[in-house]
């Protein structure tokens, strides 16, 4: 009976020890910290900054030129659509018959609505492109 009690006590002590040390490998990894400091002089920083600028600047310039081309195309489309819308507003339908006149008015109204929607879409695209160009110009200014 005494031997059994001793074995039980030893087993419980062993369990407590296992629970306390089971996390030891993870804890040693967590507590192992190594501090590494790397000191770089200012000329190295400037050299890397110049290299990065040389690498990125052509891409930024290409994107800016593409955005400007897109804006000019959108401006041309907008002016063309405005001209069409004005021409559609000033055009008088031929008065052959009342049925044809109402049909022409409906057709013109649809065309005007379609042109107005196209214009709104183009204006939104132009605003988005302008925002992109502004962001790129700001980024270019910050780099210099």
mmCIF file of N, CA and C in Angstrom:
data_model
loop_
_atom_site.group_PDB
_atom_site.id
_atom_site.type_symbol
_atom_site.label_atom_id
_atom_site.label_comp_id
_atom_site.label_asym_id
_atom_site.label_seq_id
_atom_site.Cartn_x
_atom_site.Cartn_y
_atom_site.Cartn_z
ATOM 1 N N UNK A 1 0.825 -1.182 0.000
ATOM 2 C CA UNK A 1 0.000 0.000 0.000
ATOM 3 C C UNK A 1 0.885 1.269 0.000
ATOM 4 N N UNK A 2 1.922 1.270 0.831
ATOM 5 C CA UNK A 2 2.837 2.406 0.901
ATOM 6 C C UNK A 2 3.562 2.567 -0.426
ATOM 7 N N UNK A 3 3.933 1.424 -1.027
ATOM 8 C CA UNK A 3 4.615 1.464 -2.314
ATOM 9 C C UNK A 3 3.694 2.035 -3.396
ATOM 10 N N UNK A 4 2.445 1.677 -3.352
ATOM 11 C CA UNK A 4 1.463 2.173 -4.317
ATOM 12 C C UNK A 4 1.298 3.683 -4.164
ATOM 13 N N UNK A 5 1.227 4.180 -2.917
ATOM 14 C CA UNK A 5 1.105 5.611 -2.667
ATOM 15 C C UNK A 5 2.337 6.352 -3.188
ATOM 16 N N UNK A 6 3.503 5.774 -2.971
ATOM 17 C CA UNK A 6 4.735 6.402 -3.470
ATOM 18 C C UNK A 6 4.726 6.480 -4.992
ATOM 19 N N UNK A 7 4.272 5.417 -5.635
ATOM 20 C CA UNK A 7 4.216 5.401 -7.104
ATOM 21 C C UNK A 7 3.220 6.438 -7.617
ATOM 22 N N UNK A 8 2.076 6.530 -6.951
ATOM 23 C CA UNK A 8 1.078 7.537 -7.347
ATOM 24 C C UNK A 8 1.636 8.950 -7.190
ATOM 25 N N UNK A 9 2.315 9.199 -6.083
ATOM 26 C CA UNK A 9 2.914 10.513 -5.835
ATOM 27 C C UNK A 9 3.977 10.818 -6.891
ATOM 28 N N UNK A 10 4.784 9.823 -7.230
ATOM 29 C CA UNK A 10 5.823 10.015 -8.254
ATOM 30 C C UNK A 10 5.190 10.287 -9.606
ATOM 31 N N UNK A 11 4.111 9.582 -9.917
ATOM 32 C CA UNK A 11 3.419 9.775 -11.193
ATOM 33 C C UNK A 11 2.834 11.179 -11.263
ATOM 34 N N UNK A 12 2.177 11.637 -10.189
ATOM 35 C CA UNK A 12 1.594 12.986 -10.166
ATOM 36 C C UNK A 12 2.685 14.045 -10.271
ATOM 37 N N UNK A 13 3.790 13.829 -9.604
ATOM 38 C CA UNK A 13 4.903 14.780 -9.694
ATOM 39 C C UNK A 13 5.441 14.832 -11.124
ATOM 40 N N UNK A 14 5.511 13.656 -11.757
ATOM 41 C CA UNK A 14 5.981 13.576 -13.141
ATOM 42 C C UNK A 14 5.009 14.301 -14.079
ATOM 43 N N UNK A 15 3.705 14.161 -13.882
ATOM 44 C CA UNK A 15 2.702 14.857 -14.690
ATOM 45 C C UNK A 15 2.826 16.371 -14.536
ATOM 46 N N UNK A 16 2.989 16.836 -13.305
ATOM 47 C CA UNK A 16 3.140 18.273 -13.064
ATOM 48 C C UNK A 16 4.401 18.787 -13.758
ATOM 49 N N UNK A 17 5.472 18.006 -13.677
ATOM 50 C CA UNK A 17 6.721 18.405 -14.334
ATOM 51 C C UNK A 17 6.554 18.453 -15.849
ATOM 52 N N UNK A 18 5.852 17.469 -16.419
ATOM 53 C CA UNK A 18 5.602 17.462 -17.879
ATOM 54 C C UNK A 18 4.785 18.667 -18.303
ATOM 55 N N UNK A 19 3.740 18.989 -17.536
ATOM 56 C CA UNK A 19 2.904 20.144 -17.884
ATOM 57 C C UNK A 19 3.696 21.442 -17.817
ATOM 58 N N UNK A 20 4.616 21.510 -16.897
ATOM 59 C CA UNK A 20 5.416 22.726 -16.770
ATOM 60 C C UNK A 20 6.490 22.856 -17.835
ATOM 61 N N UNK A 21 6.986 21.736 -18.339
ATOM 62 C CA UNK A 21 8.097 21.793 -19.292
ATOM 63 C C UNK A 21 7.701 21.427 -20.722
ATOM 64 N N UNK A 22 6.449 21.073 -20.946
ATOM 65 C CA UNK A 22 6.000 20.689 -22.284
ATOM 66 C C UNK A 22 6.200 21.831 -23.284
ATOM 67 N N UNK A 23 6.036 23.059 -22.855
ATOM 68 C CA UNK A 23 6.125 24.227 -23.734
ATOM 69 C C UNK A 23 7.546 24.787 -23.792
ATOM 70 N N UNK A 24 8.506 24.110 -23.226
ATOM 71 C CA UNK A 24 9.874 24.616 -23.151
ATOM 72 C C UNK A 24 10.506 24.886 -24.518
ATOM 73 N N UNK A 25 10.397 23.976 -25.523
ATOM 74 C CA UNK A 25 11.030 24.287 -26.812
ATOM 75 C C UNK A 25 10.481 25.565 -27.462
ATOM 76 N N UNK A 26 9.157 25.744 -27.403
ATOM 77 C CA UNK A 26 8.570 26.954 -27.975
ATOM 78 C C UNK A 26 9.007 28.188 -27.190
ATOM 79 N N UNK A 27 9.021 28.084 -25.888
ATOM 80 C CA UNK A 27 9.406 29.224 -25.066
ATOM 81 C C UNK A 27 10.869 29.602 -25.285
ATOM 82 N N UNK A 28 11.734 28.620 -25.484
ATOM 83 C CA UNK A 28 13.142 28.958 -25.732
ATOM 84 C C UNK A 28 13.291 29.673 -27.070
ATOM 85 N N UNK A 29 12.499 29.249 -28.073
ATOM 86 C CA UNK A 29 12.541 29.945 -29.368
ATOM 87 C C UNK A 29 12.026 31.367 -29.234
ATOM 88 N N UNK A 30 10.955 31.539 -28.444
ATOM 89 C CA UNK A 30 10.386 32.876 -28.262
ATOM 90 C C UNK A 30 11.364 33.777 -27.524
ATOM 91 N N UNK A 31 12.006 33.223 -26.520
ATOM 92 C CA UNK A 31 12.902 34.041 -25.712
ATOM 93 C C UNK A 31 14.252 34.290 -26.370
ATOM 94 N N UNK A 32 14.589 33.477 -27.349
ATOM 95 C CA UNK A 32 15.831 33.716 -28.086
ATOM 96 C C UNK A 32 15.605 34.909 -29.000
ATOM 97 N N UNK A 33 16.190 35.984 -28.685
ATOM 98 C CA UNK A 33 16.102 37.113 -29.591
ATOM 99 C C UNK A 33 17.498 37.603 -29.878
ATOM 100 N N UNK A 34 17.660 37.955 -31.098
ATOM 101 C CA UNK A 34 18.970 38.382 -31.526
ATOM 102 C C UNK A 34 18.810 39.754 -32.156
ATOM 103 N N UNK A 35 19.510 40.679 -31.670
ATOM 104 C CA UNK A 35 19.405 42.031 -32.214
ATOM 105 C C UNK A 35 20.513 42.241 -33.225
ATOM 106 N N UNK A 36 20.075 42.701 -34.373
ATOM 107 C CA UNK A 36 21.034 42.957 -35.444
ATOM 108 C C UNK A 36 20.838 44.397 -35.890
ATOM 109 N N UNK A 37 21.881 45.137 -35.868
ATOM 110 C CA UNK A 37 21.838 46.514 -36.309
ATOM 111 C C UNK A 37 22.733 46.650 -37.534
ATOM 112 N N UNK A 38 22.176 47.293 -38.546
ATOM 113 C CA UNK A 38 22.946 47.524 -39.755
ATOM 114 C C UNK A 38 23.023 49.024 -39.963
ATOM 115 N N UNK A 39 24.200 49.537 -39.970
ATOM 116 C CA UNK A 39 24.398 50.967 -40.151
ATOM 117 C C UNK A 39 24.839 51.225 -41.584
ATOM 118 N N UNK A 40 24.133 52.145 -42.228
ATOM 119 C CA UNK A 40 24.431 52.477 -43.616
ATOM 120 C C UNK A 40 24.703 53.968 -43.674
ATOM 121 N N UNK A 41 25.737 54.332 -44.385
ATOM 122 C CA UNK A 41 26.055 55.746 -44.480
ATOM 123 C C UNK A 41 25.128 56.452 -45.482
ATOM 124 N N UNK A 42 25.116 57.751 -45.427
ATOM 125 C CA UNK A 42 24.201 58.563 -46.222
ATOM 126 C C UNK A 42 24.461 58.430 -47.728
ATOM 127 N N UNK A 43 25.704 58.259 -48.135
ATOM 128 C CA UNK A 43 25.994 58.129 -49.572
ATOM 129 C C UNK A 43 25.375 56.854 -50.142
ATOM 130 N N UNK A 44 25.376 55.778 -49.376
ATOM 131 C CA UNK A 44 24.751 54.536 -49.846
ATOM 132 C C UNK A 44 23.252 54.720 -50.004
ATOM 133 N N UNK A 45 22.635 55.401 -49.051
ATOM 134 C CA UNK A 45 21.200 55.660 -49.135
ATOM 135 C C UNK A 45 20.898 56.498 -50.374
ATOM 136 N N UNK A 46 21.677 57.527 -50.612
ATOM 137 C CA UNK A 46 21.467 58.380 -51.796
ATOM 138 C C UNK A 46 21.647 57.590 -53.089
ATOM 139 N N UNK A 47 22.666 56.715 -53.118
ATOM 140 C CA UNK A 47 22.917 55.915 -54.317
ATOM 141 C C UNK A 47 21.732 54.989 -54.611
ATOM 142 N N UNK A 48 21.217 54.316 -53.579
ATOM 143 C CA UNK A 48 20.069 53.429 -53.779
ATOM 144 C C UNK A 48 18.823 54.213 -54.176
ATOM 145 N N UNK A 49 18.671 55.386 -53.602
ATOM 146 C CA UNK A 49 17.532 56.230 -53.953
ATOM 147 C C UNK A 49 17.624 56.665 -55.416
ATOM 148 N N UNK A 50 18.812 57.039 -55.863
ATOM 149 C CA UNK A 50 19.001 57.431 -57.266
ATOM 150 C C UNK A 50 18.760 56.239 -58.197
ATOM 151 N N UNK A 51 19.229 55.063 -57.810
ATOM 152 C CA UNK A 51 18.994 53.872 -58.624
ATOM 153 C C UNK A 51 17.505 53.576 -58.748
ATOM 154 N N UNK A 52 16.808 53.695 -57.647
ATOM 155 C CA UNK A 52 15.363 53.454 -57.660
ATOM 156 C C UNK A 52 14.649 54.483 -58.522
ATOM 157 N N UNK A 53 15.059 55.731 -58.423
ATOM 158 C CA UNK A 53 14.463 56.787 -59.245
ATOM 159 C C UNK A 53 14.728 56.521 -60.717
ATOM 160 N N UNK A 54 15.953 56.134 -61.058
ATOM 161 C CA UNK A 54 16.279 55.835 -62.454
ATOM 162 C C UNK A 54 15.465 54.659 -62.983
ATOM 163 N N UNK A 55 15.148 53.722 -62.115
ATOM 164 C CA UNK A 55 14.399 52.544 -62.536
ATOM 165 C C UNK A 55 12.913 52.847 -62.719
ATOM 166 N N UNK A 56 12.353 53.679 -61.859
ATOM 167 C CA UNK A 56 10.908 53.909 -61.859
ATOM 168 C C UNK A 56 10.495 55.093 -62.745
ATOM 169 N N UNK A 57 11.335 56.085 -62.882
ATOM 170 C CA UNK A 57 10.971 57.312 -63.593
ATOM 171 C C UNK A 57 10.495 57.069 -65.027
ATOM 172 N N UNK A 58 11.148 56.221 -65.840
ATOM 173 C CA UNK A 58 10.640 56.005 -67.199
ATOM 174 C C UNK A 58 9.225 55.416 -67.215
ATOM 175 N N UNK A 59 8.944 54.531 -66.282
ATOM 176 C CA UNK A 59 7.605 53.948 -66.225
ATOM 177 C C UNK A 59 6.566 55.008 -65.863
ATOM 178 N N UNK A 60 6.907 55.877 -64.922
ATOM 179 C CA UNK A 60 5.983 56.935 -64.534
ATOM 180 C C UNK A 60 5.750 57.884 -65.711
ATOM 181 N N UNK A 61 6.812 58.234 -66.414
ATOM 182 C CA UNK A 61 6.673 59.114 -67.577
ATOM 183 C C UNK A 61 5.819 58.463 -68.657
ATOM 184 N N UNK A 62 5.984 57.163 -68.876
ATOM 185 C CA UNK A 62 5.174 56.441 -69.854
ATOM 186 C C UNK A 62 3.702 56.468 -69.454
ATOM 187 N N UNK A 63 3.425 56.227 -68.186
ATOM 188 C CA UNK A 63 2.038 56.262 -67.716
ATOM 189 C C UNK A 63 1.440 57.657 -67.849
ATOM 190 N N UNK A 64 2.242 58.680 -67.573
ATOM 191 C CA UNK A 64 1.753 60.050 -67.741
ATOM 192 C C UNK A 64 1.431 60.358 -69.200
ATOM 193 N N UNK A 65 2.292 59.930 -70.114
ATOM 194 C CA UNK A 65 2.024 60.193 -71.530
ATOM 195 C C UNK A 65 0.783 59.434 -71.995
ATOM 196 N N UNK A 66 0.606 58.200 -71.517
ATOM 197 C CA UNK A 66 -0.603 57.449 -71.876
ATOM 198 C C UNK A 66 -1.857 58.134 -71.345
ATOM 199 N N UNK A 67 -1.776 58.624 -70.115
ATOM 200 C CA UNK A 67 -2.928 59.307 -69.530
ATOM 201 C C UNK A 67 -3.255 60.579 -70.303
ATOM 202 N N UNK A 68 -2.220 61.324 -70.721
ATOM 203 C CA UNK A 68 -2.449 62.540 -71.500
ATOM 204 C C UNK A 68 -3.072 62.217 -72.854
ATOM 205 N N UNK A 69 -2.608 61.144 -73.499
ATOM 206 C CA UNK A 69 -3.204 60.734 -74.769
ATOM 207 C C UNK A 69 -4.653 60.345 -74.574
ATOM 208 N N UNK A 70 -4.925 59.604 -73.515
ATOM 209 C CA UNK A 70 -6.301 59.204 -73.223
ATOM 210 C C UNK A 70 -7.186 60.409 -72.970
ATOM 211 N N UNK A 71 -6.655 61.393 -72.248
ATOM 212 C CA UNK A 71 -7.422 62.610 -71.999
ATOM 213 C C UNK A 71 -7.715 63.365 -73.289
ATOM 214 N N UNK A 72 -6.729 63.445 -74.159
ATOM 215 C CA UNK A 72 -6.967 64.167 -75.421
ATOM 216 C C UNK A 72 -7.998 63.436 -76.274
ATOM 217 N N UNK A 73 -7.943 62.114 -76.292
ATOM 218 C CA UNK A 73 -8.939 61.341 -77.051
ATOM 219 C C UNK A 73 -10.322 61.551 -76.455
ATOM 220 N N UNK A 74 -10.414 61.510 -75.127
ATOM 221 C CA UNK A 74 -11.711 61.720 -74.480
ATOM 222 C C UNK A 74 -12.233 63.139 -74.714
ATOM 223 N N UNK A 75 -11.326 64.114 -74.726
ATOM 224 C CA UNK A 75 -11.754 65.488 -74.990
ATOM 225 C C UNK A 75 -12.296 65.613 -76.411
ATOM 226 N N UNK A 76 -11.638 64.953 -77.375
ATOM 227 C CA UNK A 76 -12.128 64.977 -78.755
ATOM 228 C C UNK A 76 -13.496 64.319 -78.865
ATOM 229 N N UNK A 77 -13.645 63.166 -78.202
ATOM 230 C CA UNK A 77 -14.937 62.473 -78.232
ATOM 231 C C UNK A 77 -16.018 63.329 -77.590
ATOM 232 N N UNK A 78 -15.667 63.985 -76.494
ATOM 233 C CA UNK A 78 -16.643 64.826 -75.819
ATOM 234 C C UNK A 78 -17.091 65.975 -76.717
ATOM 235 N N UNK A 79 -16.133 66.637 -77.359
ATOM 236 C CA UNK A 79 -16.501 67.753 -78.235
ATOM 237 C C UNK A 79 -17.335 67.258 -79.413
ATOM 238 N N UNK A 80 -16.995 66.075 -79.941
ATOM 239 C CA UNK A 80 -17.771 65.509 -81.044
ATOM 240 C C UNK A 80 -19.195 65.197 -80.588
ATOM 241 N N UNK A 81 -19.333 64.603 -79.409
ATOM 242 C CA UNK A 81 -20.657 64.281 -78.897
ATOM 243 C C UNK A 81 -21.460 65.538 -78.568
ATOM 244 N N UNK A 82 -20.788 66.554 -78.055
ATOM 245 C CA UNK A 82 -21.480 67.823 -77.803
ATOM 246 C C UNK A 82 -21.993 68.421 -79.099
ATOM 247 N N UNK A 83 -21.172 68.351 -80.135
ATOM 248 C CA UNK A 83 -21.608 68.849 -81.442
ATOM 249 C C UNK A 83 -22.805 68.073 -81.966
ATOM 250 N N UNK A 84 -22.766 66.768 -81.803
ATOM 251 C CA UNK A 84 -23.902 65.949 -82.241
ATOM 252 C C UNK A 84 -25.155 66.275 -81.434
ATOM 253 N N UNK A 85 -24.988 66.470 -80.138
ATOM 254 C CA UNK A 85 -26.143 66.779 -79.293
ATOM 255 C C UNK A 85 -26.737 68.131 -79.672
ATOM 256 N N UNK A 86 -25.892 69.120 -79.931
ATOM 257 C CA UNK A 86 -26.382 70.431 -80.343
ATOM 258 C C UNK A 86 -27.069 70.351 -81.698
ATOM 259 N N UNK A 87 -26.481 69.596 -82.604
ATOM 260 C CA UNK A 87 -27.096 69.442 -83.917
ATOM 261 C C UNK A 87 -28.444 68.739 -83.802
ATOM 262 N N UNK A 88 -28.528 67.767 -82.907
ATOM 263 C CA UNK A 88 -29.789 67.055 -82.723
ATOM 264 C C UNK A 88 -30.843 67.963 -82.105
ATOM 265 N N UNK A 89 -30.423 68.864 -81.229
ATOM 266 C CA UNK A 89 -31.381 69.786 -80.611
ATOM 267 C C UNK A 89 -31.876 70.826 -81.601
ATOM 268 N N UNK A 90 -31.011 71.262 -82.506
ATOM 269 C CA UNK A 90 -31.384 72.315 -83.456
ATOM 270 C C UNK A 90 -32.053 71.774 -84.716
ATOM 271 N N UNK A 91 -31.925 70.485 -84.950
ATOM 272 C CA UNK A 91 -32.507 69.910 -86.170
ATOM 273 C C UNK A 91 -34.021 69.880 -86.051
ATOM 274 N N UNK A 92 -34.709 70.258 -87.121
ATOM 275 C CA UNK A 92 -36.172 70.238 -87.174
ATOM 276 C C UNK A 92 -36.594 69.008 -87.962
ATOM 277 N N UNK A 93 -37.537 68.235 -87.444
ATOM 278 C CA UNK A 93 -38.000 67.055 -88.186
ATOM 279 C C UNK A 93 -38.807 67.467 -89.421
ATOM 280 N N UNK A 94 -38.720 66.649 -90.445
ATOM 281 C CA UNK A 94 -39.482 66.906 -91.683
ATOM 282 C C UNK A 94 -40.950 66.672 -91.381
ATOM 283 N N UNK A 95 -41.811 67.555 -91.888
ATOM 284 C CA UNK A 95 -43.237 67.456 -91.579
ATOM 285 C C UNK A 95 -43.976 66.781 -92.725
ATOM 286 N N UNK A 96 -43.703 65.504 -92.971
ATOM 287 C CA UNK A 96 -44.407 64.756 -94.009
ATOM 288 C C UNK A 96 -45.788 64.370 -93.521
ATOM 289 N N UNK A 97 -45.783 63.768 -92.326
ATOM 290 C CA UNK A 97 -47.061 63.400 -91.735
ATOM 291 C C UNK A 97 -46.901 63.443 -90.231
ATOM 292 N N UNK A 98 -48.022 63.464 -89.533
ATOM 293 C CA UNK A 98 -47.957 63.565 -88.082
ATOM 294 C C UNK A 98 -47.354 62.304 -87.473
ATOM 295 N N UNK A 99 -47.558 61.126 -88.094
ATOM 296 C CA UNK A 99 -47.017 59.879 -87.575
ATOM 297 C C UNK A 99 -45.502 59.885 -87.695
ATOM 298 N N UNK A 100 -45.001 60.306 -88.867
ATOM 299 C CA UNK A 100 -43.556 60.358 -89.067
ATOM 300 C C UNK A 100 -42.912 61.387 -88.142
ATOM 301 N N UNK A 101 -43.594 62.516 -87.930
ATOM 302 C CA UNK A 101 -43.042 63.560 -87.084
ATOM 303 C C UNK A 101 -42.905 63.067 -85.650
ATOM 304 N N UNK A 102 -43.928 62.421 -85.135
ATOM 305 C CA UNK A 102 -43.823 61.921 -83.763
ATOM 306 C C UNK A 102 -42.774 60.817 -83.683
ATOM 307 N N UNK A 103 -42.689 59.987 -84.714
ATOM 308 C CA UNK A 103 -41.670 58.942 -84.745
ATOM 309 C C UNK A 103 -40.276 59.536 -84.769
ATOM 310 N N UNK A 104 -40.093 60.587 -85.552
ATOM 311 C CA UNK A 104 -38.795 61.245 -85.608
ATOM 312 C C UNK A 104 -38.472 61.898 -84.270
ATOM 313 N N UNK A 105 -39.468 62.506 -83.633
ATOM 314 C CA UNK A 105 -39.218 63.127 -82.333
ATOM 315 C C UNK A 105 -38.792 62.086 -81.307
ATOM 316 N N UNK A 106 -39.439 60.925 -81.316
ATOM 317 C CA UNK A 106 -39.068 59.860 -80.385
ATOM 318 C C UNK A 106 -37.658 59.366 -80.679
ATOM 319 N N UNK A 107 -37.352 59.227 -81.979
ATOM 320 C CA UNK A 107 -36.020 58.777 -82.365
ATOM 321 C C UNK A 107 -34.969 59.784 -81.932
ATOM 322 N N UNK A 108 -35.253 61.060 -82.162
ATOM 323 C CA UNK A 108 -34.310 62.098 -81.740
ATOM 324 C C UNK A 108 -34.178 62.139 -80.218
ATOM 325 N N UNK A 109 -35.271 61.965 -79.520
ATOM 326 C CA UNK A 109 -35.229 61.984 -78.057
ATOM 327 C C UNK A 109 -34.367 60.823 -77.551
ATOM 328 N N UNK A 110 -34.524 59.649 -78.141
ATOM 329 C CA UNK A 110 -33.703 58.497 -77.748
ATOM 330 C C UNK A 110 -32.235 58.758 -78.038
ATOM 331 N N UNK A 111 -31.982 59.320 -79.213
ATOM 332 C CA UNK A 111 -30.611 59.610 -79.599
ATOM 333 C C UNK A 111 -29.987 60.627 -78.638
ATOM 334 N N UNK A 112 -30.757 61.635 -78.279
ATOM 335 C CA UNK A 112 -30.255 62.654 -77.350
ATOM 336 C C UNK A 112 -29.979 62.034 -75.985
ATOM 337 N N UNK A 113 -30.885 61.163 -75.522
ATOM 338 C CA UNK A 113 -30.660 60.499 -74.242
ATOM 339 C C UNK A 113 -29.406 59.627 -74.297
ATOM 340 N N UNK A 114 -29.255 58.907 -75.410
ATOM 341 C CA UNK A 114 -28.086 58.051 -75.559
ATOM 342 C C UNK A 114 -26.806 58.888 -75.564
ATOM 343 N N UNK A 115 -26.825 59.994 -76.292
ATOM 344 C CA UNK A 115 -25.654 60.867 -76.338
ATOM 345 C C UNK A 115 -25.379 61.482 -74.971
ATOM 346 N N UNK A 116 -26.411 61.823 -74.241
ATOM 347 C CA UNK A 116 -26.220 62.394 -72.909
ATOM 348 C C UNK A 116 -25.576 61.360 -71.982
ATOM 349 N N UNK A 117 -26.026 60.105 -72.055
ATOM 350 C CA UNK A 117 -25.423 59.051 -71.238
ATOM 351 C C UNK A 117 -23.964 58.838 -71.617
ATOM 352 N N UNK A 118 -23.696 58.824 -72.931
ATOM 353 C CA UNK A 118 -22.309 58.662 -73.379
ATOM 354 C C UNK A 118 -21.452 59.807 -72.858
ATOM 355 N N UNK A 119 -22.001 60.986 -72.911
ATOM 356 C CA UNK A 119 -21.257 62.160 -72.433
ATOM 357 C C UNK A 119 -20.952 62.026 -70.942
ATOM 358 N N UNK A 120 -21.945 61.609 -70.160
ATOM 359 C CA UNK A 120 -21.729 61.440 -68.722
ATOM 360 C C UNK A 120 -20.651 60.396 -68.455
ATOM 361 N N UNK A 121 -20.699 59.265 -69.190
ATOM 362 C CA UNK A 121 -19.687 58.235 -69.013
ATOM 363 C C UNK A 121 -18.300 58.767 -69.364
ATOM 364 N N UNK A 122 -18.234 59.512 -70.467
ATOM 365 C CA UNK A 122 -16.950 60.062 -70.881
ATOM 366 C C UNK A 122 -16.425 61.088 -69.874
ATOM 367 N N UNK A 123 -17.340 61.873 -69.317
ATOM 368 C CA UNK A 123 -16.918 62.838 -68.300
ATOM 369 C C UNK A 123 -16.395 62.114 -67.064
ATOM 370 N N UNK A 124 -17.049 61.016 -66.681
ATOM 371 C CA UNK A 124 -16.577 60.238 -65.540
ATOM 372 C C UNK A 124 -15.204 59.631 -65.827
ATOM 373 N N UNK A 125 -15.029 59.104 -67.038
ATOM 374 C CA UNK A 125 -13.732 58.541 -67.418
ATOM 375 C C UNK A 125 -12.664 59.622 -67.404
ATOM 376 N N UNK A 126 -13.029 60.797 -67.915
ATOM 377 C CA UNK A 126 -12.081 61.889 -67.963
ATOM 378 C C UNK A 126 -11.697 62.321 -66.541
ATOM 379 N N UNK A 127 -12.678 62.366 -65.637
ATOM 380 C CA UNK A 127 -12.383 62.733 -64.253
ATOM 381 C C UNK A 127 -11.471 61.694 -63.609
ATOM 382 N N UNK A 128 -11.722 60.415 -63.883
ATOM 383 C CA UNK A 128 -10.875 59.360 -63.317
ATOM 384 C C UNK A 128 -9.453 59.468 -63.864
ATOM 385 N N UNK A 129 -9.338 59.694 -65.173
ATOM 386 C CA UNK A 129 -8.011 59.842 -65.761
ATOM 387 C C UNK A 129 -7.299 61.082 -65.226
ATOM 388 N N UNK A 130 -8.058 62.152 -65.025
ATOM 389 C CA UNK A 130 -7.454 63.366 -64.485
ATOM 390 C C UNK A 130 -6.948 63.121 -63.066
ATOM 391 N N UNK A 131 -7.727 62.385 -62.282
ATOM 392 C CA UNK A 131 -7.301 62.057 -60.917
ATOM 393 C C UNK A 131 -6.034 61.209 -60.952
ATOM 394 N N UNK A 132 -5.978 60.277 -61.894
ATOM 395 C CA UNK A 132 -4.788 59.426 -62.027
ATOM 396 C C UNK A 132 -3.571 60.250 -62.418
ATOM 397 N N UNK A 133 -3.767 61.171 -63.359
ATOM 398 C CA UNK A 133 -2.669 62.040 -63.789
ATOM 399 C C UNK A 133 -2.207 62.917 -62.622
ATOM 400 N N UNK A 134 -3.163 63.458 -61.866
ATOM 401 C CA UNK A 134 -2.802 64.286 -60.715
ATOM 402 C C UNK A 134 -2.005 63.481 -59.690
ATOM 403 N N UNK A 135 -2.431 62.252 -59.445
ATOM 404 C CA UNK A 135 -1.720 61.406 -58.485
ATOM 405 C C UNK A 135 -0.304 61.114 -58.976
ATOM 406 N N UNK A 136 -0.157 60.848 -60.272
ATOM 407 C CA UNK A 136 1.172 60.567 -60.823
ATOM 408 C C UNK A 136 2.060 61.799 -60.762
ATOM 409 N N UNK A 137 1.474 62.967 -61.062
ATOM 410 C CA UNK A 137 2.255 64.197 -60.987
ATOM 411 C C UNK A 137 2.688 64.470 -59.548
ATOM 412 N N UNK A 138 1.799 64.227 -58.607
ATOM 413 C CA UNK A 138 2.131 64.411 -57.198
ATOM 414 C C UNK A 138 3.249 63.469 -56.787
ATOM 415 N N UNK A 139 3.176 62.213 -57.238
ATOM 416 C CA UNK A 139 4.217 61.240 -56.920
ATOM 417 C C UNK A 139 5.546 61.670 -57.536
ATOM 418 N N UNK A 140 5.489 62.186 -58.767
ATOM 419 C CA UNK A 140 6.714 62.640 -59.431
ATOM 420 C C UNK A 140 7.311 63.836 -58.703
ATOM 421 N N UNK A 141 6.460 64.716 -58.220
ATOM 422 C CA UNK A 141 6.945 65.894 -57.497
ATOM 423 C C UNK A 141 7.562 65.471 -56.167
ATOM 424 N N UNK A 142 6.947 64.512 -55.489
ATOM 425 C CA UNK A 142 7.481 64.056 -54.211
ATOM 426 C C UNK A 142 8.842 63.386 -54.370
ATOM 427 N N UNK A 143 9.068 62.724 -55.502
ATOM 428 C CA UNK A 143 10.344 62.045 -55.733
ATOM 429 C C UNK A 143 11.471 63.042 -55.945
ATOM 430 N N UNK A 144 11.151 64.193 -56.506
ATOM 431 C CA UNK A 144 12.211 65.171 -56.787
ATOM 432 C C UNK A 144 12.431 66.072 -55.640
#
